[in-house]
Structure formats: C-alpha cells, structure tokens
mmCIF file of C-alpha atoms in Angstrom:
data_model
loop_
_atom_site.group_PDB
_atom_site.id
_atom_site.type_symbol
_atom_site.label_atom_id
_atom_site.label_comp_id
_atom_site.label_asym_id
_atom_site.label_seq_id
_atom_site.Cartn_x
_atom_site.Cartn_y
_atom_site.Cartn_z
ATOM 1 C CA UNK A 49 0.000 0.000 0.000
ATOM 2 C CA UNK A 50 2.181 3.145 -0.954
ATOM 3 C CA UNK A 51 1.653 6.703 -1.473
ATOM 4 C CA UNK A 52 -0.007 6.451 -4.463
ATOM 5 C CA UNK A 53 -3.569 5.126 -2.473
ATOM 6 C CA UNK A 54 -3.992 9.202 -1.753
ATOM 7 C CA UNK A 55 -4.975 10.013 -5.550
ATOM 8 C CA UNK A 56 -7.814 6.634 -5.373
ATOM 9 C CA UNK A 57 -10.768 8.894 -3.821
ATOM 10 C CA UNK A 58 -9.849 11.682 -7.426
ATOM 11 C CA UNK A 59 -10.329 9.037 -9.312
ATOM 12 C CA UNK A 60 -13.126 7.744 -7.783
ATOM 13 C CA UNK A 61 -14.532 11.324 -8.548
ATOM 14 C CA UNK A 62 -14.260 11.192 -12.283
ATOM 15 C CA UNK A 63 -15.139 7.477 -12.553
ATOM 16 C CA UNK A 64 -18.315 7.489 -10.193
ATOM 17 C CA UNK A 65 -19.729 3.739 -9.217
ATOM 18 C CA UNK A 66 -17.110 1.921 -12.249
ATOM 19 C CA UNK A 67 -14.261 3.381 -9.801
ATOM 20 C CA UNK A 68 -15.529 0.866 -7.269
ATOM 21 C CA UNK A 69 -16.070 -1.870 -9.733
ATOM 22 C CA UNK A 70 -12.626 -1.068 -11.065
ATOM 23 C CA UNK A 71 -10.691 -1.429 -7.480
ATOM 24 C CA UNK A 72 -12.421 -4.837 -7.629
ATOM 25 C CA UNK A 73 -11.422 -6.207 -11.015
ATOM 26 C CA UNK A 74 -7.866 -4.267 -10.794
ATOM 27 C CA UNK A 75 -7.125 -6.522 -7.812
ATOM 28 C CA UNK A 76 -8.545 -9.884 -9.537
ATOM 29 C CA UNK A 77 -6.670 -9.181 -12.896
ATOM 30 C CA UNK A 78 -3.334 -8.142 -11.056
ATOM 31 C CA UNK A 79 -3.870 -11.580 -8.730
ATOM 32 C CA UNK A 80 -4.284 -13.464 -11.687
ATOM 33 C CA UNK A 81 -1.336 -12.227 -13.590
ATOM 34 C CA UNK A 82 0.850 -12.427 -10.742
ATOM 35 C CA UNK A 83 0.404 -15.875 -11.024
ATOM 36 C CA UNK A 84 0.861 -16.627 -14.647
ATOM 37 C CA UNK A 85 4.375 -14.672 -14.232
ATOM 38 C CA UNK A 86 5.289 -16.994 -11.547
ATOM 39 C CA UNK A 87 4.336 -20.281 -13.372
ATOM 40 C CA UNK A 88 6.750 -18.861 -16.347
ATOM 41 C CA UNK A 89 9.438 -19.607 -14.139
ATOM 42 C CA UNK A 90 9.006 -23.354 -13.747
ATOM 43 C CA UNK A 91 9.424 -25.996 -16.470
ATOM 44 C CA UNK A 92 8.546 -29.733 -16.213
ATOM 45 C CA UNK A 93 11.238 -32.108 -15.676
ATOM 46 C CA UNK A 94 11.221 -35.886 -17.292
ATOM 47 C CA UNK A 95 9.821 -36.792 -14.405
ATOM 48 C CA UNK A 96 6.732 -34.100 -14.561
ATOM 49 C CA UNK A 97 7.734 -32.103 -11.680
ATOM 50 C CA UNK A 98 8.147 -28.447 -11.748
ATOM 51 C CA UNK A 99 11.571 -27.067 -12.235
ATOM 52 C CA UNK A 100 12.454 -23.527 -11.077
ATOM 53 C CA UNK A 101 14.951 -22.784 -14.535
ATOM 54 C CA UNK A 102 14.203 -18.603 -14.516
ATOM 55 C CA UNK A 103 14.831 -15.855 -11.650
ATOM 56 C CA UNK A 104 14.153 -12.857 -12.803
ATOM 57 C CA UNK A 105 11.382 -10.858 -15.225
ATOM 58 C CA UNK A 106 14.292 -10.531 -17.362
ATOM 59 C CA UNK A 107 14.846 -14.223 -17.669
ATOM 60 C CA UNK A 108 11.203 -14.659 -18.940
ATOM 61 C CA UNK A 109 11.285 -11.990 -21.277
ATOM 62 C CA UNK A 110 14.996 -13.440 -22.907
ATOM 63 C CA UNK A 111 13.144 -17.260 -23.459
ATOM 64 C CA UNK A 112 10.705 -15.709 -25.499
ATOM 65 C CA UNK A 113 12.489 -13.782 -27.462
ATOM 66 C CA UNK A 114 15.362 -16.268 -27.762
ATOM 67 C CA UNK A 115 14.442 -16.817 -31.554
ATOM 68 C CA UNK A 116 14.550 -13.021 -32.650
ATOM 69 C CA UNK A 117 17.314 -12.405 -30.587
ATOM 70 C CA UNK A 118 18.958 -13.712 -27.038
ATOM 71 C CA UNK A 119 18.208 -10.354 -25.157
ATOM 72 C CA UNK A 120 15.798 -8.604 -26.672
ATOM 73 C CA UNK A 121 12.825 -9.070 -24.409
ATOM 74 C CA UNK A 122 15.321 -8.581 -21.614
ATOM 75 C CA UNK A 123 16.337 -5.083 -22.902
ATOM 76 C CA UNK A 124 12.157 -4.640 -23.400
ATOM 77 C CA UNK A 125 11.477 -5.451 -19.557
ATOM 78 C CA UNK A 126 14.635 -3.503 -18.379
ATOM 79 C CA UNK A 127 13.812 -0.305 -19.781
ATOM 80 C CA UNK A 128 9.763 -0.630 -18.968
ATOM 81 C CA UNK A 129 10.980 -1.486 -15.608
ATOM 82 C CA UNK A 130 13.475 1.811 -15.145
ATOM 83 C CA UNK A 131 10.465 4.323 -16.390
ATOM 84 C CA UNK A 132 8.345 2.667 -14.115
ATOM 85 C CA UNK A 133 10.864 2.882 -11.536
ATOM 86 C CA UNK A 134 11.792 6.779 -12.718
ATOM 87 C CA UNK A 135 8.444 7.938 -12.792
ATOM 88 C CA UNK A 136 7.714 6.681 -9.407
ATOM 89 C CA UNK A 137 10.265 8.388 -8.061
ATOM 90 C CA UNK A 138 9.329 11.843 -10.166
ATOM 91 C CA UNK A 139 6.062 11.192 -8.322
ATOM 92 C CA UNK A 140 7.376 11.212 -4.652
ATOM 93 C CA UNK A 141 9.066 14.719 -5.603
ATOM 94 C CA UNK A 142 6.203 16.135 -6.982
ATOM 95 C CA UNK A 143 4.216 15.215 -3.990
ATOM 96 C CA UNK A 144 6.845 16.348 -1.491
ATOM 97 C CA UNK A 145 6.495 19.907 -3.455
ATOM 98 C CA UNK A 146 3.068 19.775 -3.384
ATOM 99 C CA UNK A 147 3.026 18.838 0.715
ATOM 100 C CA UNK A 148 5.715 21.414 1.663
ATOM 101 C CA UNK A 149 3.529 24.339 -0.185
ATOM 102 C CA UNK A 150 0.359 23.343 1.185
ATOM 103 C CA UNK A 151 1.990 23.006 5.229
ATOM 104 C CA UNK A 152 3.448 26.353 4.053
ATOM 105 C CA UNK A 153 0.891 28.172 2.595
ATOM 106 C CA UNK A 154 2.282 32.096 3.915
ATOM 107 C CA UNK A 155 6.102 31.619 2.089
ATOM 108 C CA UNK A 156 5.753 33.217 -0.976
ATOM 109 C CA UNK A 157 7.744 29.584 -2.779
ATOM 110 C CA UNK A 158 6.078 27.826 -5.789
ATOM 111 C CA UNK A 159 5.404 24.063 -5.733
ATOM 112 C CA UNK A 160 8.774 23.684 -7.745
ATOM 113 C CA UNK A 161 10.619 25.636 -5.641
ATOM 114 C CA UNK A 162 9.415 23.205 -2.644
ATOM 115 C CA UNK A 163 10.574 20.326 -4.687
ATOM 116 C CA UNK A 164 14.018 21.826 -5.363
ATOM 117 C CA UNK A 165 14.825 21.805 -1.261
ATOM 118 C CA UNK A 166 13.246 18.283 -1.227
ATOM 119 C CA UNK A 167 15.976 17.280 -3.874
ATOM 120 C CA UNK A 168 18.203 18.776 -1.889
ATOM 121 C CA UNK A 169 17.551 16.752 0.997
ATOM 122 C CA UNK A 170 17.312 13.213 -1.148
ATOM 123 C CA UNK A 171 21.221 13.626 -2.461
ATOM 124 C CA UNK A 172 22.766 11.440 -0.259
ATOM 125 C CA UNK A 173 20.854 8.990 -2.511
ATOM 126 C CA UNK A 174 23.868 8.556 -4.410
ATOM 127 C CA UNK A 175 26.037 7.018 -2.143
ATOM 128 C CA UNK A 176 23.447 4.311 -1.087
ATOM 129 C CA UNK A 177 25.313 1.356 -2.518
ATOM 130 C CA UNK A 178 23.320 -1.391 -0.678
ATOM 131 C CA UNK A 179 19.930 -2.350 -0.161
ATOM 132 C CA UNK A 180 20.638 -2.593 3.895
ATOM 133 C CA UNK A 181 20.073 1.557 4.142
ATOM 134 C CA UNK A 182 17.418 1.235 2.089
ATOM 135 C CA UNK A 183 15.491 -1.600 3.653
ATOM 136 C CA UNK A 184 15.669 -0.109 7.366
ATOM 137 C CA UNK A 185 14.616 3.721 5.567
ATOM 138 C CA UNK A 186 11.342 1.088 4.564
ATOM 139 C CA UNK A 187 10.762 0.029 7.468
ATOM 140 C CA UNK A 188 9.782 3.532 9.133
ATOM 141 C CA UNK A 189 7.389 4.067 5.827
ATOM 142 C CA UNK A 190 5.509 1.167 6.736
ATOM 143 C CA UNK A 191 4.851 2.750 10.400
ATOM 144 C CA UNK A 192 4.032 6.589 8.856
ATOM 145 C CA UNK A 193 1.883 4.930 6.192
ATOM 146 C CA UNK A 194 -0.476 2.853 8.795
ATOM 147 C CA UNK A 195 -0.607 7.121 10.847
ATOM 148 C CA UNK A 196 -1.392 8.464 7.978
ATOM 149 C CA UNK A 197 -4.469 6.244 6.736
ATOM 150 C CA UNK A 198 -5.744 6.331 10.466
ATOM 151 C CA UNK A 199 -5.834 10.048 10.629
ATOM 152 C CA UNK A 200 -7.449 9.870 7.525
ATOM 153 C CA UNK A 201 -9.848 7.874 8.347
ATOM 154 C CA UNK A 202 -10.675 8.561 11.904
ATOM 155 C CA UNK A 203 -11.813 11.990 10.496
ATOM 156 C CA UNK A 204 -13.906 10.753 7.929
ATOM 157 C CA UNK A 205 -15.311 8.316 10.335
ATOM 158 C CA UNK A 206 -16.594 11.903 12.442
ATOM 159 C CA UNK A 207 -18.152 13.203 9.189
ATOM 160 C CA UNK A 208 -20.330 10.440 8.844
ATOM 161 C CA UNK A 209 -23.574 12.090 8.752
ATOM 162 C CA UNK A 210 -22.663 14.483 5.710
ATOM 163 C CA UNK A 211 -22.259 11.367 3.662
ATOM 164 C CA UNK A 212 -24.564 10.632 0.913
ATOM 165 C CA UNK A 213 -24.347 8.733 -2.094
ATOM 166 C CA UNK A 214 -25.724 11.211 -4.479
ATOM 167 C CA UNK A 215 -22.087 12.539 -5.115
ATOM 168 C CA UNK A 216 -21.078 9.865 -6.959
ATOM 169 C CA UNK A 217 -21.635 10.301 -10.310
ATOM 170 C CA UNK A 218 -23.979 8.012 -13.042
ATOM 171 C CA UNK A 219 -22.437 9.599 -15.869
ATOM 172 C CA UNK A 220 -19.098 9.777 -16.559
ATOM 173 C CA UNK A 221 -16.785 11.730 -18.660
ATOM 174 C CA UNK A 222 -15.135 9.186 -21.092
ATOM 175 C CA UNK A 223 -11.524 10.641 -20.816
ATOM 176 C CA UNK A 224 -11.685 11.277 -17.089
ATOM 177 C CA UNK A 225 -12.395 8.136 -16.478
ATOM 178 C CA UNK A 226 -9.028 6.577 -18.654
ATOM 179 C CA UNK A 227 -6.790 8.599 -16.607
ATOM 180 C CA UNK A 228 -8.685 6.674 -13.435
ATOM 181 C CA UNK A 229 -8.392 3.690 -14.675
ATOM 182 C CA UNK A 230 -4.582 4.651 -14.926
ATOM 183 C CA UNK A 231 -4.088 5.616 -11.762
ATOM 184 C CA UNK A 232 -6.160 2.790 -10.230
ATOM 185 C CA UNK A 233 -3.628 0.263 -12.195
ATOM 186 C CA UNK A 234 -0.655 1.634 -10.999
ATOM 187 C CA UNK A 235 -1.714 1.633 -7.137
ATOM 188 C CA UNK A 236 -1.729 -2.158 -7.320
ATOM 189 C CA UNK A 237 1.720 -2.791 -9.947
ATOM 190 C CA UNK A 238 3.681 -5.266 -7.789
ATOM 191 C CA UNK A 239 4.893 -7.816 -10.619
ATOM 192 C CA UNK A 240 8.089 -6.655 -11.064
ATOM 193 C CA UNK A 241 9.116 -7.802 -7.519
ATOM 194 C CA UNK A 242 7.050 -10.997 -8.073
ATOM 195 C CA UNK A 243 9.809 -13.314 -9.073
ATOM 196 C CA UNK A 244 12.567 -12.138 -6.304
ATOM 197 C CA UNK A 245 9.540 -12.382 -3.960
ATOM 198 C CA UNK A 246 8.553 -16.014 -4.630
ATOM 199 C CA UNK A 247 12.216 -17.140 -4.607
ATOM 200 C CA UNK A 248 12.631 -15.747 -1.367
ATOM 201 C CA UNK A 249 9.745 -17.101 0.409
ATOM 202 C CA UNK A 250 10.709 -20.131 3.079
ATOM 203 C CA UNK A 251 7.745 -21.981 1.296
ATOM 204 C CA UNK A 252 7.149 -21.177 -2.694
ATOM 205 C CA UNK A 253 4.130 -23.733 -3.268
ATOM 206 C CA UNK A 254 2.524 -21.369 -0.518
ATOM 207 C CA UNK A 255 3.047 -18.051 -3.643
ATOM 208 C CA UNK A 256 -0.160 -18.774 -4.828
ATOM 209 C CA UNK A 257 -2.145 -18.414 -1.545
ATOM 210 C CA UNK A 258 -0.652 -15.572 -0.141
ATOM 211 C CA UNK A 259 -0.957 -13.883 -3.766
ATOM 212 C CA UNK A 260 -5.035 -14.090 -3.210
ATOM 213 C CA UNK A 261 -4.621 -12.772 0.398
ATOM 214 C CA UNK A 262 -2.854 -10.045 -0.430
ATOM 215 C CA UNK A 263 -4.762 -8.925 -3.129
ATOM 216 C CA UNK A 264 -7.845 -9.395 -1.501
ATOM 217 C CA UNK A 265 -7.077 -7.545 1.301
ATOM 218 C CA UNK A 266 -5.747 -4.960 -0.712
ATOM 219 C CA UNK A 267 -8.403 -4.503 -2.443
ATOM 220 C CA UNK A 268 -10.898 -4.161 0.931
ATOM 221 C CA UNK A 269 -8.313 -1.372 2.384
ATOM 222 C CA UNK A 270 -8.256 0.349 -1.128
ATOM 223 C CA UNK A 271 -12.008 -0.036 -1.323
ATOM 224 C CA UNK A 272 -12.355 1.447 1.857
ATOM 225 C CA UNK A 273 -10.458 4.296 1.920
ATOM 226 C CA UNK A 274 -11.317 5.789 -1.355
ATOM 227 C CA UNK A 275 -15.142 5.218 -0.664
ATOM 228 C CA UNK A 276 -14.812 6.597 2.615
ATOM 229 C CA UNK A 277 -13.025 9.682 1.683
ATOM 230 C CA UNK A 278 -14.937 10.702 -1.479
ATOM 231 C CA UNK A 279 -17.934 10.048 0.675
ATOM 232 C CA UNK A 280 -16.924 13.078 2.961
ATOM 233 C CA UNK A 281 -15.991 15.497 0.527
ATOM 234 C CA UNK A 282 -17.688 14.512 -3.200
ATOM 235 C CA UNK A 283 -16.887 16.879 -5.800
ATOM 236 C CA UNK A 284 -14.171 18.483 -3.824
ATOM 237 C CA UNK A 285 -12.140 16.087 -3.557
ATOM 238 C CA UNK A 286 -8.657 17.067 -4.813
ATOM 239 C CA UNK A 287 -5.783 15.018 -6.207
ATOM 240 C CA UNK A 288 -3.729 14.349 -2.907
ATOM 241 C CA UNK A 289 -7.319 13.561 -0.826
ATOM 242 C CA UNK A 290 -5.017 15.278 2.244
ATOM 243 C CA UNK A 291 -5.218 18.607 0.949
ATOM 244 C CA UNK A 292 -9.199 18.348 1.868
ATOM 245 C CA UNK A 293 -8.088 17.892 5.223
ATOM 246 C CA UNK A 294 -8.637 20.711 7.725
ATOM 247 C CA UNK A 295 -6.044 23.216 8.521
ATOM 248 C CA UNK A 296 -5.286 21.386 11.876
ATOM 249 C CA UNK A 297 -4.963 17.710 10.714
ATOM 250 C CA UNK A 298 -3.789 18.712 7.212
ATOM 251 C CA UNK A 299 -0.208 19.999 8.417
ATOM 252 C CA UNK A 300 0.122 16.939 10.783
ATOM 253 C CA UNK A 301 -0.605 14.573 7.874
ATOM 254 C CA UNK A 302 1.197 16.392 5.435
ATOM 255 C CA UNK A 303 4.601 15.848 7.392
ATOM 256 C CA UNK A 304 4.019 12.557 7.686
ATOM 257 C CA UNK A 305 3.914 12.266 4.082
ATOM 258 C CA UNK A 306 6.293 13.706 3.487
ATOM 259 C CA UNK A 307 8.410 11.915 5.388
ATOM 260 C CA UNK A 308 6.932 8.943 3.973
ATOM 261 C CA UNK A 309 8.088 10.147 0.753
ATOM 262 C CA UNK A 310 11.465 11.422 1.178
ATOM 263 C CA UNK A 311 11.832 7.769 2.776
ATOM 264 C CA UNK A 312 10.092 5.778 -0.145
ATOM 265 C CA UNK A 313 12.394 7.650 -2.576
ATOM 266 C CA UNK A 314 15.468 5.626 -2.311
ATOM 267 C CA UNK A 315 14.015 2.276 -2.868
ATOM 268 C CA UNK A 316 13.129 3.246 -7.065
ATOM 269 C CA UNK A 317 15.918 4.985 -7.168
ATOM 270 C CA UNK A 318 18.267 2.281 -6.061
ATOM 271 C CA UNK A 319 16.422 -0.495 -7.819
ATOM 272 C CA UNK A 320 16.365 2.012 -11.186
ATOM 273 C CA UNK A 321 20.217 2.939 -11.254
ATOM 274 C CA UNK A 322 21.221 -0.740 -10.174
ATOM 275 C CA UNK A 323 19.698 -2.067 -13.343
ATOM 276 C CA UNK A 324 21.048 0.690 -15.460
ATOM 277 C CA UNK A 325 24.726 0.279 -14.215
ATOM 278 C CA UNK A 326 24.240 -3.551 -14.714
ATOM 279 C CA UNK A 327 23.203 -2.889 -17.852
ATOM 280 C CA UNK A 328 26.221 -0.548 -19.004
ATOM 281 C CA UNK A 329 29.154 -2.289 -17.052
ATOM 282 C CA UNK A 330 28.395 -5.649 -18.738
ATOM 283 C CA UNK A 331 31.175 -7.763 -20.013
ATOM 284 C CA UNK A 332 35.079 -6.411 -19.535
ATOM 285 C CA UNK A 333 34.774 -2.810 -19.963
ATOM 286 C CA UNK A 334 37.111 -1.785 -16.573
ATOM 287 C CA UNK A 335 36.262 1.625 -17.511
ATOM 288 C CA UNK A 336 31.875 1.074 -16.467
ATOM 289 C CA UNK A 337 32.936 -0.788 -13.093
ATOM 290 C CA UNK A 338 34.481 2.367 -11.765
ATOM 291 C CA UNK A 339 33.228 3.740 -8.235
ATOM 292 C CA UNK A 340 33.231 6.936 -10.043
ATOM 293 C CA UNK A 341 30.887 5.986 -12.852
ATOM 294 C CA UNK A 342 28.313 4.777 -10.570
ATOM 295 C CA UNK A 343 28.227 7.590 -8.727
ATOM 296 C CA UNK A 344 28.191 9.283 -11.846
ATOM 297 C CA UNK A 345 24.903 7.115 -13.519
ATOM 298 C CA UNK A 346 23.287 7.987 -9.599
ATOM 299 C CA UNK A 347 23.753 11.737 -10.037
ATOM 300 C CA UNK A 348 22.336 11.922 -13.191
ATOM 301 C CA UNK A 349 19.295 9.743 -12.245
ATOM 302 C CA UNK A 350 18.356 11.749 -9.763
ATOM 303 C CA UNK A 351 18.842 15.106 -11.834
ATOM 304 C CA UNK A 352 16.601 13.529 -13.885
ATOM 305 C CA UNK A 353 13.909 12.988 -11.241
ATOM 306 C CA UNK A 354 14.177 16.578 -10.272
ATOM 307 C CA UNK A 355 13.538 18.159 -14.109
ATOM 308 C CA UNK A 356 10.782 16.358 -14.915
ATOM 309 C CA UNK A 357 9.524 16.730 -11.495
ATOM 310 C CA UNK A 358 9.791 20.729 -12.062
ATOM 311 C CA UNK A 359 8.410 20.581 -15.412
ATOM 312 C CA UNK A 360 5.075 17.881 -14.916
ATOM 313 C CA UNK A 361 3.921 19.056 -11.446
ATOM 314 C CA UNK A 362 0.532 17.412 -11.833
ATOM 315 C CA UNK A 363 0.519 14.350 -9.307
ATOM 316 C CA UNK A 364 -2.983 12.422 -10.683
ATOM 317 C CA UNK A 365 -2.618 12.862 -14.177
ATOM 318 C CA UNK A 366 1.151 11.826 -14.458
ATOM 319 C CA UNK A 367 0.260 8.746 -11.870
ATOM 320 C CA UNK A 368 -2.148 8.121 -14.690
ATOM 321 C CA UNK A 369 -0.464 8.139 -17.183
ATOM 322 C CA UNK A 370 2.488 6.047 -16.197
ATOM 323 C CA UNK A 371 -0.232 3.717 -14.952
ATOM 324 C CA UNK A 372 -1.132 3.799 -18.402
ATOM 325 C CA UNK A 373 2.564 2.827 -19.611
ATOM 326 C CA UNK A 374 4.607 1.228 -17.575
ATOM 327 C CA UNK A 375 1.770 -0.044 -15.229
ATOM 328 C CA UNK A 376 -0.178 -1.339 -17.816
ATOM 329 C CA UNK A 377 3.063 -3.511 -19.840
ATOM 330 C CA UNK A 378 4.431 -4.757 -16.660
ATOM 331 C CA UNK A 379 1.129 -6.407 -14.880
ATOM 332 C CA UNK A 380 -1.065 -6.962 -18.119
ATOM 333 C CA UNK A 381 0.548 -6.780 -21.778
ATOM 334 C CA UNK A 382 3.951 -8.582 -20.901
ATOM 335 C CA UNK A 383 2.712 -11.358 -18.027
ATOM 336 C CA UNK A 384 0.200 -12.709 -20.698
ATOM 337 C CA UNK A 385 1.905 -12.690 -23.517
ATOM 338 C CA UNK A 386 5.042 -14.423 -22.356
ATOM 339 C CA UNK A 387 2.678 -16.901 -20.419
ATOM 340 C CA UNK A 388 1.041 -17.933 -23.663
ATOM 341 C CA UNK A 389 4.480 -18.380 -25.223
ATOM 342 C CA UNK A 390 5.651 -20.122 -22.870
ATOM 343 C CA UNK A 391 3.073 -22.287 -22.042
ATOM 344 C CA UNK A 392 0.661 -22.842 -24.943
ATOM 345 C CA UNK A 393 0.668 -26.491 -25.706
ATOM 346 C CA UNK A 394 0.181 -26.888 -21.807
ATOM 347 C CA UNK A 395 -2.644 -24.391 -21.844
ATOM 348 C CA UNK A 396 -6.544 -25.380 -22.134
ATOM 349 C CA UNK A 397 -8.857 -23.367 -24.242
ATOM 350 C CA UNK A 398 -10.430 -21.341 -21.217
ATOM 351 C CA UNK A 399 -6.838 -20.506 -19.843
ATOM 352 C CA UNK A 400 -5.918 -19.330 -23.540
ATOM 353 C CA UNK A 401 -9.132 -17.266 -23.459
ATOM 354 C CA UNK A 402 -8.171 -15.300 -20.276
ATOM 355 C CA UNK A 403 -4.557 -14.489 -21.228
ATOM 356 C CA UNK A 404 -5.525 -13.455 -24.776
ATOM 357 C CA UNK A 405 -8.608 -11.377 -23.064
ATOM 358 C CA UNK A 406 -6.389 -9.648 -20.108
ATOM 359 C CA UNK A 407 -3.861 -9.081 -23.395
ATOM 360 C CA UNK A 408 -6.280 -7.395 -25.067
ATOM 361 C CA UNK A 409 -8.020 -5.279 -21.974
ATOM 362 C CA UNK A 410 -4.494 -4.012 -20.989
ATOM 363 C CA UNK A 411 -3.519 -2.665 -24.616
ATOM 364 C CA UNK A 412 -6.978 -0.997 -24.880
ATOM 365 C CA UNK A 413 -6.309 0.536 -21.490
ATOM 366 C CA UNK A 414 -2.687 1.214 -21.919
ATOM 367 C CA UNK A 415 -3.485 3.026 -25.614
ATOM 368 C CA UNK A 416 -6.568 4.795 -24.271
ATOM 369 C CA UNK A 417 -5.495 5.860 -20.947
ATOM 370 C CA UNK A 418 -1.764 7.419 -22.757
ATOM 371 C CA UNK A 419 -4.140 9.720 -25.276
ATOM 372 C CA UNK A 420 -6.236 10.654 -22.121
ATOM 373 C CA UNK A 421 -2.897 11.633 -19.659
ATOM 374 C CA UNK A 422 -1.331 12.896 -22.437
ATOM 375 C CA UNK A 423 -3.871 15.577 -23.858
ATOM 376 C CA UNK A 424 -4.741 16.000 -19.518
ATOM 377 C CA UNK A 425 -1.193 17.407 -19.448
ATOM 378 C CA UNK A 426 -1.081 19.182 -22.689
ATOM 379 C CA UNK A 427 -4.841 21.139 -21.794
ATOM 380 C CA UNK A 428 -2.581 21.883 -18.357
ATOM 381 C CA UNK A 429 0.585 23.203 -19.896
ATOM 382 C CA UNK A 430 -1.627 25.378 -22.710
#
C-alpha cells in the first residue's frame, strides 16, 4: 500500500460507481497475472515435476524472445521497468512539493521551488550502494503509512452524517475516467518484484495463496479508503485527498507524508540505477565498473527525477499516465503474452481465453489511458 492510495478517492470522482467496480477487477486481474508470471518460471522435468529454470522478469522476457534475438525481451522489460521505476520516483518529488507548499501556505515559494529543497535533501541517494540503508529507511514508511491512513480515516469516520451517495456520479466523462483507470492500475503494480519475492519465500508452493490474500485484502483497504473519503468530501475532492483535510490535521498529515516520501524515494531509485549500471558495465569494460561511474549514472538519475519533477507538477494525471505505460506492460501486456508463449501447448482453451482477453483489456487501457494523460497534461501546460 504506498503513497499512491492518496490520488484513489480523485479518481473515484471522475469514474463514479465503475471506480468501485474497477478497485475490484484491478485486484482480480493483477492476482491473476501475478500468477501466470510466476508459473513462467518453472518448467517440467522428465519426471513431470516443476523445475524452477528462470529468476528474474528478465529471464522470462529473454526465453521468449530467444528466436529473434537472445536479449531482446530482456532489454524490453529492463527499460519498462526503469520508467516505471523513474516515474515513481518523479512522483514522490512532486508530492513532497506539493506537501511542503500546502503546510506552508504564507512563504511566498512555488510548488517547484518546494521540490528543489526536497531534492536537496534526497542527495545522499547517491552514495546508497546497498539495499541494507534502504530496507531499514522502509521500514519507518511502513509505520508513517499505517498514521497516515488512520488520521485519515478517523476523520472521515466523524463526518459520517454528511455522507450521501448522491455525489457519486452516473455519468461519466469518457476521458476522465481513462486517466482513473490509470491511476487505479498503478496503485496495485507489484509484478516486477514478483519473481525475487517467490524465490525468497521459506515456502514457494505457498506463492499462490498468499498472492489471493494479499490482493484481496488490498483490495478491501483500497475499497475502503477511497469510498470513505470521497464520501466526505464529493466533488471536492482534490488530487492528494489530504489537501481536503482541515487546517489542523492537514499539516500533521502532510509531514508525515512527506516523510513517507522522502523515505520511499530511495528504494526506485536504487532499484532504477542498479539495473542501469548492470546494464552498461556488462562484459570487460574496466572503464563502467568504476566507483566513479556509478556515482556518476546515480547523479544523473536523480537530476533527472528533479527536471521532470519541475516541469510535470501534476501528481494524478502523471500517476495516470504512467499507470497507463509502464503499469499497464508490466502487470497486463507482458505477463500474458510471455505466459502464452511459454506455455501454450500446456494451456486449455479457457486458460488461452483469459490471457488473450487480459492481453487485449491491458492494450486498450494502456493506448486509451496514454491519449487521455497525455492531452490532460497538454490542456494543463496550454
């Protein structure tokens, strides 16, 4: 459950009673792909047991392209992978701006000028060269995170009787509700940790199981919150739903999460640059092994972060549309197309029916929802 859960009660607003139906069959579709990415690790042995031969997302995507080329789907998944990675951290900036202006409302500072002194204070970034920093910096977001949804909630909760069900919507605006389905996609991408999860777990036949547990409850506390919260305000409910908070909460919250940003930036940022330097440094070249040039590849990540941060401040429409991109190929598109390459003789007709159908869903939601962000941000900018 990260940051991102804030922008579900906006999109609720522009996708009325579907929002709800969405959160639902988000969670069942991301469940189900989860687990066709898993199964495209194992292969039957001679004696019809299943084999763990692949570890990574990477290692999928190379046996299916082995034909056309040894690492071309690798090279595919890598850089889908590093946007997704990019643009989530792009999105913890722009939110820290956003937080820091709203907690400050009386300094006469812009939104980007916020997010310049959060940069500021992420640049020892670039000399994280482990993931032992970075997993005890998680550890405290998991603790703001469950403050923040309980203040959130709580006060909801005492707002009770202003609730009605006549704000949501029965009509819908078509494009509004692509960039919602973008942003409702991307609060639930998880399959790019999948495989390092499952090969990690003490039990792996048990992947399956706590897959549907997950998602399930997921799906109740995502359900939940975005109900409750549209519920209390309707049709002023705002992008980050904290900004509807009142003066008095809204600060409180607001350092939390931002906090819980500055904290959640290192993990995408380490996971993004680690997978570029791997890239680059491959084979002999002495030159790409260099302490120097991975500081070097971490600096300019996180420059990068920063100027597209200053230039697409708009938190819901660019969750949607990387949603829409990177969301969209990593937990639809990809999962069932390199399950039904890998697997079709195995398959039966129904389980060729729902890869081919999810295939299909995701590009019409990927293509749709990128026209929708994309003229969103354009209409903003003009």
């Amino acid at each position: 459950q990260g940051i991102f859960v804030l922008g579900l009660p906006y999109a609720l607003l522009h996708s009325g009673y579907s929002g709800l139906f969405l959160i639902i069959l988000a969670a069942a579709l991301c469940c189900y792909t989860g687990k066709i990415l898993i199964a495209c690790l194992y292969e039957e042995n001679e004696d019809g047991q299943l084999v763990r031969v692949r570890d990574t997302y990477e290692d999928i995507a190379n046996a299916c392209c082995k034909k056309l080329s040894p690492r071309l789907g690798g090279i595919v998944v890598n850089v889908t992978q590093v946007m997704e990675l990019i643009m989530t951290c792009i999105l913890y900036l722009v939110v820290s701006g956003n937080l820091l202006s709203h907690s400050f409302p009386y300094v006469p500072m812009t939104e980007k000028t916020w997010s310049v002194i959060a940069f500021v204070t992420l640049l020892p970034c670039i000399f994280i060269k482990t993931l032992k920093i970075v997993s005890k910096l998680s550890q405290l977001c998991s603790l703001v995170h469950f403050i923040i949804i309980l203040i959130v909630m709580t006060y909801c909760l005492t707002q009770i009787h202003q609730w009605s069900w006549a704000k949501f919507r029965l009509s819908i605006e078509f494009e509004d509700f692509l960039v919602s389905v973008g942003v409702i996609i991307f609060s639930y991408t998880s399959q790019i940790f999948l495989p390092t999860l499952e090969g990690n777990m003490k039990n792996p036949g048990e992947f399956r199981c706590m897959l549907n547990w997950t998602h399930f409850f997921a799906c109740v506390l995502k359900t939940t919150f975005a109900l409750t919260a549209f519920l209390t305000w309707g049709e002023e409910t705002k992008e980050v739903i904290t900004d509807n908070l009142p003066s008095f909460l809204q600060t409180l919250v607001n350092f939390c999460l931002l906090t819980k940003a500055l904290l959640s930036y290192p993990l995408p940022f380490f996971a993004a640059t680690e997978i570029v330097y791997a890239c680059i440094s491959r084979g002999n070249h002495s030159n790409y092994r260099s302490p120097l040039f991975a500081l070097s590849v971490r600096g300019s990540f996180l420059l990068l972060t920063l100027l597209m941060a200053m230039f697409i401040p708009h938190f819901a429409l660019l969750m949607g549309l990387t949603g829409s991109v990177t969301g969209a190929a990593m937990t639809f598109l990809l999962p069932s197309l390199f399950h039904l390459k890998l697997k079709w003789k195995k398959l039966s007709f129904l389980e060729k029916c729902a890869d081919i159908s999810v295939f299909i869903l995701g590009f019409l939601c990927s293509f749709a929802g990128i026209v929708c962000s994309i003229k969103g941000l354009l209409e903003v900018f003009g």
